[in-house]
PDB file of C-alpha atoms in Angstrom:
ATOM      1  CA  UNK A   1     146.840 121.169 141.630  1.00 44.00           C
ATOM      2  CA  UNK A   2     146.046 123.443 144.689  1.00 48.00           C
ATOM      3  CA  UNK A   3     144.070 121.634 147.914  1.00 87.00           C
ATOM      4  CA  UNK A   4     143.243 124.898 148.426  1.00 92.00           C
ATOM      5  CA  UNK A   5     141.616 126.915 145.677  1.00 93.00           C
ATOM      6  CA  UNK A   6     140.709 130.327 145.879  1.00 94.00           C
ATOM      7  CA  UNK A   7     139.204 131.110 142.037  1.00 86.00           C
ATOM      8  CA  UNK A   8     139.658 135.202 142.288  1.00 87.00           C
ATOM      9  CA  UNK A   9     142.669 136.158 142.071  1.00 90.00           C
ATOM     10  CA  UNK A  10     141.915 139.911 141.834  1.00 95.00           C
ATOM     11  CA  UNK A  11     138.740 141.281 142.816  1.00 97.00           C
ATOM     12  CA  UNK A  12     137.936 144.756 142.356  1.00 97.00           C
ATOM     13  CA  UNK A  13     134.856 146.632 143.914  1.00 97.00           C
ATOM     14  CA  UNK A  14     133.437 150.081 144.699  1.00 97.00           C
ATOM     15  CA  UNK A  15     132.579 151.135 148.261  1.00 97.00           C
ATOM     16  CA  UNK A  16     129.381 149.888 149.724  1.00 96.00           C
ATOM     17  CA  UNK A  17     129.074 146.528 146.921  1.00 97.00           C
ATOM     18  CA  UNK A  18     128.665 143.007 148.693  1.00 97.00           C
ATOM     19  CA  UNK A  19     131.549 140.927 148.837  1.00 97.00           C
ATOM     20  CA  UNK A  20     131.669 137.453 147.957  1.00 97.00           C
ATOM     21  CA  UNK A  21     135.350 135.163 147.629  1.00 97.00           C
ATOM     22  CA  UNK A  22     135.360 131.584 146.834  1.00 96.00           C
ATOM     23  CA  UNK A  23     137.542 129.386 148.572  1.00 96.00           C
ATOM     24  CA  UNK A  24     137.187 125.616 148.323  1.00 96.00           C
ATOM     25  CA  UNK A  25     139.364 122.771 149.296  1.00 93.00           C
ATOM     26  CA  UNK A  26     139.562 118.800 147.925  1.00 90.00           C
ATOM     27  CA  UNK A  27     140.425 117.034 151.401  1.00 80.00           C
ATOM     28  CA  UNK A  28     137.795 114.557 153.053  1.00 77.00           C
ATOM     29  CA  UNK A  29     137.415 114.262 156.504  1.00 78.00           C
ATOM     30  CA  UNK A  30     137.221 116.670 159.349  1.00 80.00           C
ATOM     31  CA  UNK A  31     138.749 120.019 158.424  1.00 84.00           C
ATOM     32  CA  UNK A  32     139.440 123.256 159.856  1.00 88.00           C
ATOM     33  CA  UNK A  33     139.027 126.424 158.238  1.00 92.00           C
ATOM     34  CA  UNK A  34     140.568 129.601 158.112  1.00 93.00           C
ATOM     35  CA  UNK A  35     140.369 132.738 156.294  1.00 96.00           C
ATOM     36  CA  UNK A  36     143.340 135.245 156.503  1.00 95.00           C
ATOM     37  CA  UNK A  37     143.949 139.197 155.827  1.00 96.00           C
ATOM     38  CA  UNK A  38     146.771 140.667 155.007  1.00 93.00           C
ATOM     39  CA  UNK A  39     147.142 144.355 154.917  1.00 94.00           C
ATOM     40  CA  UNK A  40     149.310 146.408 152.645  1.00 90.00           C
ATOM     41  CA  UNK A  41     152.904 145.705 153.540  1.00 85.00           C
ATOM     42  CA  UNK A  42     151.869 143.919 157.376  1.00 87.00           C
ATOM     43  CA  UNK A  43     151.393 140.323 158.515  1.00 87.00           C
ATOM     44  CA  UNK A  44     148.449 137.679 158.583  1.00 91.00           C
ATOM     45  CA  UNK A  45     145.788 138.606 160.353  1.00 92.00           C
ATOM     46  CA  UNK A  46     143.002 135.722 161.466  1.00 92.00           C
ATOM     47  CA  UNK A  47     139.785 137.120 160.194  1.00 95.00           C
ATOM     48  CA  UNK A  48     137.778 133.972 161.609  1.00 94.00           C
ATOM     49  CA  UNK A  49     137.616 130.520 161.816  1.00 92.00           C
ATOM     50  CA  UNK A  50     135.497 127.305 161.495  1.00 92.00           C
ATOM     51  CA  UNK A  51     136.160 124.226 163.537  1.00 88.00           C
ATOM     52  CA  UNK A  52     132.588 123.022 164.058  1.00 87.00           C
ATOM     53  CA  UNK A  53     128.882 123.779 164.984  1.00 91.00           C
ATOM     54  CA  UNK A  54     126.402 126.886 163.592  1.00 94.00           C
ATOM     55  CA  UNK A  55     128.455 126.848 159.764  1.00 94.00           C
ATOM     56  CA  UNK A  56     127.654 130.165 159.298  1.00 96.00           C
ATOM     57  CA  UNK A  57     130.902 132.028 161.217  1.00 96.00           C
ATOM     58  CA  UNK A  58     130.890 135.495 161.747  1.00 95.00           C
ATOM     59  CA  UNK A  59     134.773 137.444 162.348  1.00 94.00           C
ATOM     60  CA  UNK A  60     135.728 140.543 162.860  1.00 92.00           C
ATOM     61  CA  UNK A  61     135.222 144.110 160.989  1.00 94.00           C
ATOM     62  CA  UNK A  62     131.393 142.555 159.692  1.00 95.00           C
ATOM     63  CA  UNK A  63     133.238 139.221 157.620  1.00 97.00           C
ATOM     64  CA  UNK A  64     131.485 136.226 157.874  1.00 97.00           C
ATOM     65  CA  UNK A  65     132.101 132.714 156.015  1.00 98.00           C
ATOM     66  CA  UNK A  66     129.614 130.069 155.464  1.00 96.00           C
ATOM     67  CA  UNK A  67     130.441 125.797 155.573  1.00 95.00           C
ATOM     68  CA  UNK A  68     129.272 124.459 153.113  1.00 95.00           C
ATOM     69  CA  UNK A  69     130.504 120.545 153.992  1.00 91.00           C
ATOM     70  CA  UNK A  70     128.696 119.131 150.683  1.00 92.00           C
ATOM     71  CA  UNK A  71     130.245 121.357 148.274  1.00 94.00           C
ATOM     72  CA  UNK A  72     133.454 121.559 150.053  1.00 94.00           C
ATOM     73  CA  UNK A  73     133.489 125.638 150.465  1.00 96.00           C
ATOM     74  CA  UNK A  74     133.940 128.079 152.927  1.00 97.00           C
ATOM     75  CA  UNK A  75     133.347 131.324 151.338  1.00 97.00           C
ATOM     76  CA  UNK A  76     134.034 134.479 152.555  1.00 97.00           C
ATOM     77  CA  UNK A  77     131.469 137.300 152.787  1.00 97.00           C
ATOM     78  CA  UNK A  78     130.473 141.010 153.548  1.00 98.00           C
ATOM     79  CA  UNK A  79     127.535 142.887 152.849  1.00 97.00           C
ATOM     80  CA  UNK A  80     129.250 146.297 151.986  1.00 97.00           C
ATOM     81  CA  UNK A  81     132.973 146.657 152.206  1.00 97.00           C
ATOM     82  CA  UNK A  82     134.810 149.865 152.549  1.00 97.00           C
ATOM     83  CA  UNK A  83     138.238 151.184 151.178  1.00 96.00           C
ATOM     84  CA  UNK A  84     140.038 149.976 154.339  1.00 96.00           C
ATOM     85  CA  UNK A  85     138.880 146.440 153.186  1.00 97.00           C
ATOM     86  CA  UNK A  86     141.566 146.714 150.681  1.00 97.00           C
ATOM     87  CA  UNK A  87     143.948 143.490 151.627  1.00 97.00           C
ATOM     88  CA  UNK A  88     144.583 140.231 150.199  1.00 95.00           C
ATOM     89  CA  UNK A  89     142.851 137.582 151.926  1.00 96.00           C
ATOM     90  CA  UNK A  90     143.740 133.970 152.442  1.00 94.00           C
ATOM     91  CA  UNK A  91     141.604 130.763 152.930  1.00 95.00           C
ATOM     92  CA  UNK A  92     143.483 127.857 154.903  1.00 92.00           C
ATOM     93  CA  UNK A  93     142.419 124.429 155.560  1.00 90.00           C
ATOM     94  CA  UNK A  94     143.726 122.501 159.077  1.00 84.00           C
ATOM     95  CA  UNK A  95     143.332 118.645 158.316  1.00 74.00           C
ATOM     96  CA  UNK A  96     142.778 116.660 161.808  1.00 63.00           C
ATOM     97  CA  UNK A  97     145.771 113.712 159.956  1.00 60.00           C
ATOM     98  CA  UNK A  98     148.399 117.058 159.712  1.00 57.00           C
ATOM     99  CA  UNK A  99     149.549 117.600 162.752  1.00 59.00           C
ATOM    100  CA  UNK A 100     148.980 121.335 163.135  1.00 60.00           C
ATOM    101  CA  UNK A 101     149.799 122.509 159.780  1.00 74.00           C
ATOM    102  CA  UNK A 102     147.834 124.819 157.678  1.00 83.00           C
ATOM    103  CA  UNK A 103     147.492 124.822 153.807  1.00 87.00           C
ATOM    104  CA  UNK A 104     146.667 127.960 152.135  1.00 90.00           C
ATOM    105  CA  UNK A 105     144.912 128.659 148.848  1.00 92.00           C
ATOM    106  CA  UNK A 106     146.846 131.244 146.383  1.00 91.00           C
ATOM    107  CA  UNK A 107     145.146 134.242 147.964  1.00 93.00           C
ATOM    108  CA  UNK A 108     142.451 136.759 146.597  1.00 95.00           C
ATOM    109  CA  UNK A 109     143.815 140.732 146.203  1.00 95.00           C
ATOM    110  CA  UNK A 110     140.994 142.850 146.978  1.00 97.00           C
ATOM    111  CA  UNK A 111     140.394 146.434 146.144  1.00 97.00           C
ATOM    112  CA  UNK A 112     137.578 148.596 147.018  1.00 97.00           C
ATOM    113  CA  UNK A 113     137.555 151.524 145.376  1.00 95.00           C
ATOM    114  CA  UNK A 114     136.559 154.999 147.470  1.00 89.00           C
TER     115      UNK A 114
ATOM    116  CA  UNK B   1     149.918 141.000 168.598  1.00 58.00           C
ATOM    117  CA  UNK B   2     151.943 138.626 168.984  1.00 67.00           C
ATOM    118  CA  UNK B   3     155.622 138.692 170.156  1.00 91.00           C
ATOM    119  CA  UNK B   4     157.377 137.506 166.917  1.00 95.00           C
ATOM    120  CA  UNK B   5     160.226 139.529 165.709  1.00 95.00           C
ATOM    121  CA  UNK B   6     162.037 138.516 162.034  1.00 96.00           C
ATOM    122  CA  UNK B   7     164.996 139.455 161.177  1.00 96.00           C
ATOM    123  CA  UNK B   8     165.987 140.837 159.012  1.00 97.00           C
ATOM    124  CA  UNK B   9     163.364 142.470 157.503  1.00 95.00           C
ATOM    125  CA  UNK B  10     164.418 142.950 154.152  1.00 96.00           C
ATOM    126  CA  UNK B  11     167.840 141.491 152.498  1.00 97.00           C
ATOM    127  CA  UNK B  12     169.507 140.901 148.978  1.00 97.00           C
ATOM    128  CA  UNK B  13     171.887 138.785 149.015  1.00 96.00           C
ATOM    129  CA  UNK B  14     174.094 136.640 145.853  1.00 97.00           C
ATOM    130  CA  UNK B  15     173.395 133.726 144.485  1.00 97.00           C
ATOM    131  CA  UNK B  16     175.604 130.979 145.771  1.00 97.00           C
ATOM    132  CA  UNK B  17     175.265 132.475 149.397  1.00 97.00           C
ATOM    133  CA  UNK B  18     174.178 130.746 153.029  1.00 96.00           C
ATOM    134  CA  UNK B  19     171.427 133.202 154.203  1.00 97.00           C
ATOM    135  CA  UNK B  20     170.107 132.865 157.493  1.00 98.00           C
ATOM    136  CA  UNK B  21     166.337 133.931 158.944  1.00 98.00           C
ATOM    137  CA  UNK B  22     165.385 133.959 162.140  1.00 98.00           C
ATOM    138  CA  UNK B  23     162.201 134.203 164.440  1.00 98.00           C
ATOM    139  CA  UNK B  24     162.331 135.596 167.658  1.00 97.00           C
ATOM    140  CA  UNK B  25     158.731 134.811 169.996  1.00 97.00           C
ATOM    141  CA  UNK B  26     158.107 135.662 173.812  1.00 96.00           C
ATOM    142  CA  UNK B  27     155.339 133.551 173.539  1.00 93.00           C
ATOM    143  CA  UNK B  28     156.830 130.616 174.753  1.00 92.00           C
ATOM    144  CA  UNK B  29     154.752 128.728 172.040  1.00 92.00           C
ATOM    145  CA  UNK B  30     155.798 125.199 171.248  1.00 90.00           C
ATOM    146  CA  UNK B  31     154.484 125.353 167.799  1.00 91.00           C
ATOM    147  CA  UNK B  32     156.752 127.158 164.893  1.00 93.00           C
ATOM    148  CA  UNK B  33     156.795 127.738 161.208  1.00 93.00           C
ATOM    149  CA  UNK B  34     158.403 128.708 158.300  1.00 96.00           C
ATOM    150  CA  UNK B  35     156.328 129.696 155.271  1.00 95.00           C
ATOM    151  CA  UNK B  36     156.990 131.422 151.755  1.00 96.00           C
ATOM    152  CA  UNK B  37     155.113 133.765 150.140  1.00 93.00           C
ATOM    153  CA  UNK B  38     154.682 134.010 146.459  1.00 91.00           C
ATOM    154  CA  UNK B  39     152.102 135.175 144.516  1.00 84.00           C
ATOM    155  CA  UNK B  40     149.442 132.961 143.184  1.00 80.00           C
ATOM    156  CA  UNK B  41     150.846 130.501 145.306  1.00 84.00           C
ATOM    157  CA  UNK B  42     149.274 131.618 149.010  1.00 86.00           C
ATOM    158  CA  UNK B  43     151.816 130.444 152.048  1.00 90.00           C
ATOM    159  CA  UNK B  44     153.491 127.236 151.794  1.00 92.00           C
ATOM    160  CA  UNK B  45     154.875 125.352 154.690  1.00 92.00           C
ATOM    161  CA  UNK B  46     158.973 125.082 154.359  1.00 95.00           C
ATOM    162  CA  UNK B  47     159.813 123.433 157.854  1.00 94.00           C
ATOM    163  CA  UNK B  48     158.342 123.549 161.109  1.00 92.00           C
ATOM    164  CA  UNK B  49     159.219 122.347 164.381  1.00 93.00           C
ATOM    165  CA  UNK B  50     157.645 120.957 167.369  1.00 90.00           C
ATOM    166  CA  UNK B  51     159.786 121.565 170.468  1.00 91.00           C
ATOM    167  CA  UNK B  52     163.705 122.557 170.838  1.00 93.00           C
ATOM    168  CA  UNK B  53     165.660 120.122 168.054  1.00 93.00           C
ATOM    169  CA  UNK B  54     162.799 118.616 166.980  1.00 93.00           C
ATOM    170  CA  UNK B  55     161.752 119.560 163.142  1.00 93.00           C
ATOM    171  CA  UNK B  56     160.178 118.389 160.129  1.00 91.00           C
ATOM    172  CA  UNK B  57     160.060 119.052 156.498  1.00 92.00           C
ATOM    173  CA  UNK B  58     156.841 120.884 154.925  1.00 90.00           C
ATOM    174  CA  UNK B  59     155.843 120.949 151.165  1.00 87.00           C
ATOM    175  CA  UNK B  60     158.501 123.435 150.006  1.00 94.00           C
ATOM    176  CA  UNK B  61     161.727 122.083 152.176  1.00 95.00           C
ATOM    177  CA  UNK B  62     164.686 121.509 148.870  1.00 96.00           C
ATOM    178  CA  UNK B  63     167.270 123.760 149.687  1.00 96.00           C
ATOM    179  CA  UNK B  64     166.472 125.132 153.400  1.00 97.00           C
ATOM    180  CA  UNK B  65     167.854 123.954 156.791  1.00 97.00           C
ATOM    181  CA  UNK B  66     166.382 124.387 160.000  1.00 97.00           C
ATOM    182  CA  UNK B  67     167.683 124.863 163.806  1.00 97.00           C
ATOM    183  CA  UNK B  68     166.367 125.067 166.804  1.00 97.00           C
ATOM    184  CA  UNK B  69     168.122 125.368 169.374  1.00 96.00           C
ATOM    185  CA  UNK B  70     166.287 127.148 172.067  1.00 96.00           C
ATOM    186  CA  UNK B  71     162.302 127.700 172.611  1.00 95.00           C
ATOM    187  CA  UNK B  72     162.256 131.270 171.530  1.00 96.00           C
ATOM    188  CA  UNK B  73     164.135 130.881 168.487  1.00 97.00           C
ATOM    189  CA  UNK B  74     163.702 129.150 165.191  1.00 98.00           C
ATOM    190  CA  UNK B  75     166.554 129.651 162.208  1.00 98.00           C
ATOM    191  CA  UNK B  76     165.873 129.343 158.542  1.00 98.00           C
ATOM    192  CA  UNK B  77     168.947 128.827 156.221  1.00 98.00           C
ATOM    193  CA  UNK B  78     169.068 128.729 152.626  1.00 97.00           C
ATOM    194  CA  UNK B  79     172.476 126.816 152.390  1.00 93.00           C
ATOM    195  CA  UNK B  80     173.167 127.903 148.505  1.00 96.00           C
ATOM    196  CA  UNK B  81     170.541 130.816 147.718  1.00 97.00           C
ATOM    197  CA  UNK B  82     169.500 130.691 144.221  1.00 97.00           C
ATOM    198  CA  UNK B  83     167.194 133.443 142.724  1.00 97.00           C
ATOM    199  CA  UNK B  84     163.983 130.772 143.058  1.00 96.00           C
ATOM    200  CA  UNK B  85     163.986 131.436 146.542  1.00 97.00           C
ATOM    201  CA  UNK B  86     163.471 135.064 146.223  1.00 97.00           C
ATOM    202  CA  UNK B  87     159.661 136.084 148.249  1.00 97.00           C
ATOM    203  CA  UNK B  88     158.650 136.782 151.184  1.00 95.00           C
ATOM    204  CA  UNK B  89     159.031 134.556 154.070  1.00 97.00           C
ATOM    205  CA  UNK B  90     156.977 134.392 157.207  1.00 95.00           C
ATOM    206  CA  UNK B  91     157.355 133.232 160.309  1.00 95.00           C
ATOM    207  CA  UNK B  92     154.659 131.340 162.499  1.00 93.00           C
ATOM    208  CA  UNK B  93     154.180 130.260 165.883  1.00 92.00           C
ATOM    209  CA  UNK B  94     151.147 128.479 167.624  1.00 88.00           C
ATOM    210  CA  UNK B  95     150.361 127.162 170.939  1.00 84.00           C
ATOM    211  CA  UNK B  96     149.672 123.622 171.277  1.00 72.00           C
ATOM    212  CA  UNK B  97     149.122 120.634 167.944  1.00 61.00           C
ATOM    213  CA  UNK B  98     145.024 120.611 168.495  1.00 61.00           C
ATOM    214  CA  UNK B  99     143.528 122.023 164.958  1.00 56.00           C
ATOM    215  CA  UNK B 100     141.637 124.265 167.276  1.00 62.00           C
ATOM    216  CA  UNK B 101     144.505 126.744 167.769  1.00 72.00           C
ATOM    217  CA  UNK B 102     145.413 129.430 165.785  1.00 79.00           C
ATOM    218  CA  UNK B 103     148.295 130.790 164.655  1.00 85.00           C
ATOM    219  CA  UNK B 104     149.917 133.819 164.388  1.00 89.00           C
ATOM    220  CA  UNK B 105     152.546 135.195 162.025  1.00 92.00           C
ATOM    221  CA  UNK B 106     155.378 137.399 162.004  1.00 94.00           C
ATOM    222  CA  UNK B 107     155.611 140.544 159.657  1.00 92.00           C
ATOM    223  CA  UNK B 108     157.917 138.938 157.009  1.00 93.00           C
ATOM    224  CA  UNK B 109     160.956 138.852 155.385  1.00 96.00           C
ATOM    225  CA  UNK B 110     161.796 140.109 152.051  1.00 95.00           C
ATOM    226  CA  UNK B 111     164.626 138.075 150.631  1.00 97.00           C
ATOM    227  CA  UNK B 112     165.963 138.841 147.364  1.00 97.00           C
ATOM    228  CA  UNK B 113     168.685 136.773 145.477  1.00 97.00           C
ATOM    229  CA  UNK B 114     170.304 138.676 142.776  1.00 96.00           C
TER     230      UNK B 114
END
């Protein structure tokens, strides 16, 4: 089984809908978290990151991601997405015992419809 | 972005061949990675290394070779390609080993074994 789980697989929404991706991990301990973009046909992009205070972690292009530590989540979010949202996104987990190694969850395919 | 060139980009090559990858950075990073990418599966780790001749094996390292032989450049061979090694692979590099730091990724390589 995945460390990393990421439950959609394929997400499809209309312009202007909320956005909402699960992404949870099974590690204890301190963790680092991560959540990815990759645009058609380009590389990994770092949308934003949690390492520790305020849980609540806002990126770039209006994503944020909330820490949940006690249900072991770090869900991705967006109050209205638009067509160029269209990407598959990635949730990765840093342990502080793995050197600096990321594991990624299977990755969510989002498309927003115009 | 950041300086990290792959090359080739795309390739098919026989089954039974040596294919060999490599990653090209100007960042002078210490940090570097080799990931595949298949779907449902997210990014998983293949090797990595930590300075010039020094690597390790990730979760995915049965059939692939490493070298590094100079800062800038990190080699990934497939010393007998077999058609389950078909995907996209991706490069990485990062800065230092603190969780902290993030990394950044080439734009890919599609390998196909035929």
């Amino acid at each position: 089984a995945q460390s990393v789980s990421q439950h959609n697989h394929h997400v499809i929404l209309s312009e202007a809908a909320s956005l909402e991706l699960g992404c949870n991990y099974s590690y204890g301990g301190t963790v680092n978290l991560f959540w990815y973009v990759q645009y058609p046909g380009q590389h990994l992009q770092l949308l934003l990151k949690y390492f520790s205070g305020d849980p609540l972690v806002k990126g770039i292009k209006g994503f944020e991601a909330e820490f949940i530590k006690s249900k072991f989540s770090f869900n991705l979010r967006k109050p209205s997405v638009q067509w160029s949202d269209t990407a598959e996104y990635f949730c990765a987990v840093h342990r502080d015992n793995a050197g600096n190694m990321l594991t990624f969850g299977g990755g969510t395919r989002l498309m927003v419809k115009p | 972005d950041a300086g990290i060139t792959q090359s080739p980009r795309h390739k098919v090559t026989e089954t039974g061949t040596p294919v060999t990858l490599r990653c090209h950075q100007t960042e002078n990073h210490r940090y570097m990675y080799w990931y595949r990418q298949d779907p449902g599966h997210g990014l998983r780790l293949i090797h990595y290394s930590y300075g010039v001749k020094d690597t390790d094996k990730g979760e995915v390292s049965d059939g692939y070779s490493v070298s590094r032989s100079k800062t800038e450049d990190f080699l990934l061979t497939l010393e007998s390609a077999t058609s389950s090694q078909t995907s996209v692979y991706f490069c990485a590099i990062s800065e230092s080993r603190t969780a902290n730091t993030e990394a950044f990724f080439g734009q890919g390589t599609r390998l196909t074994v035929v």
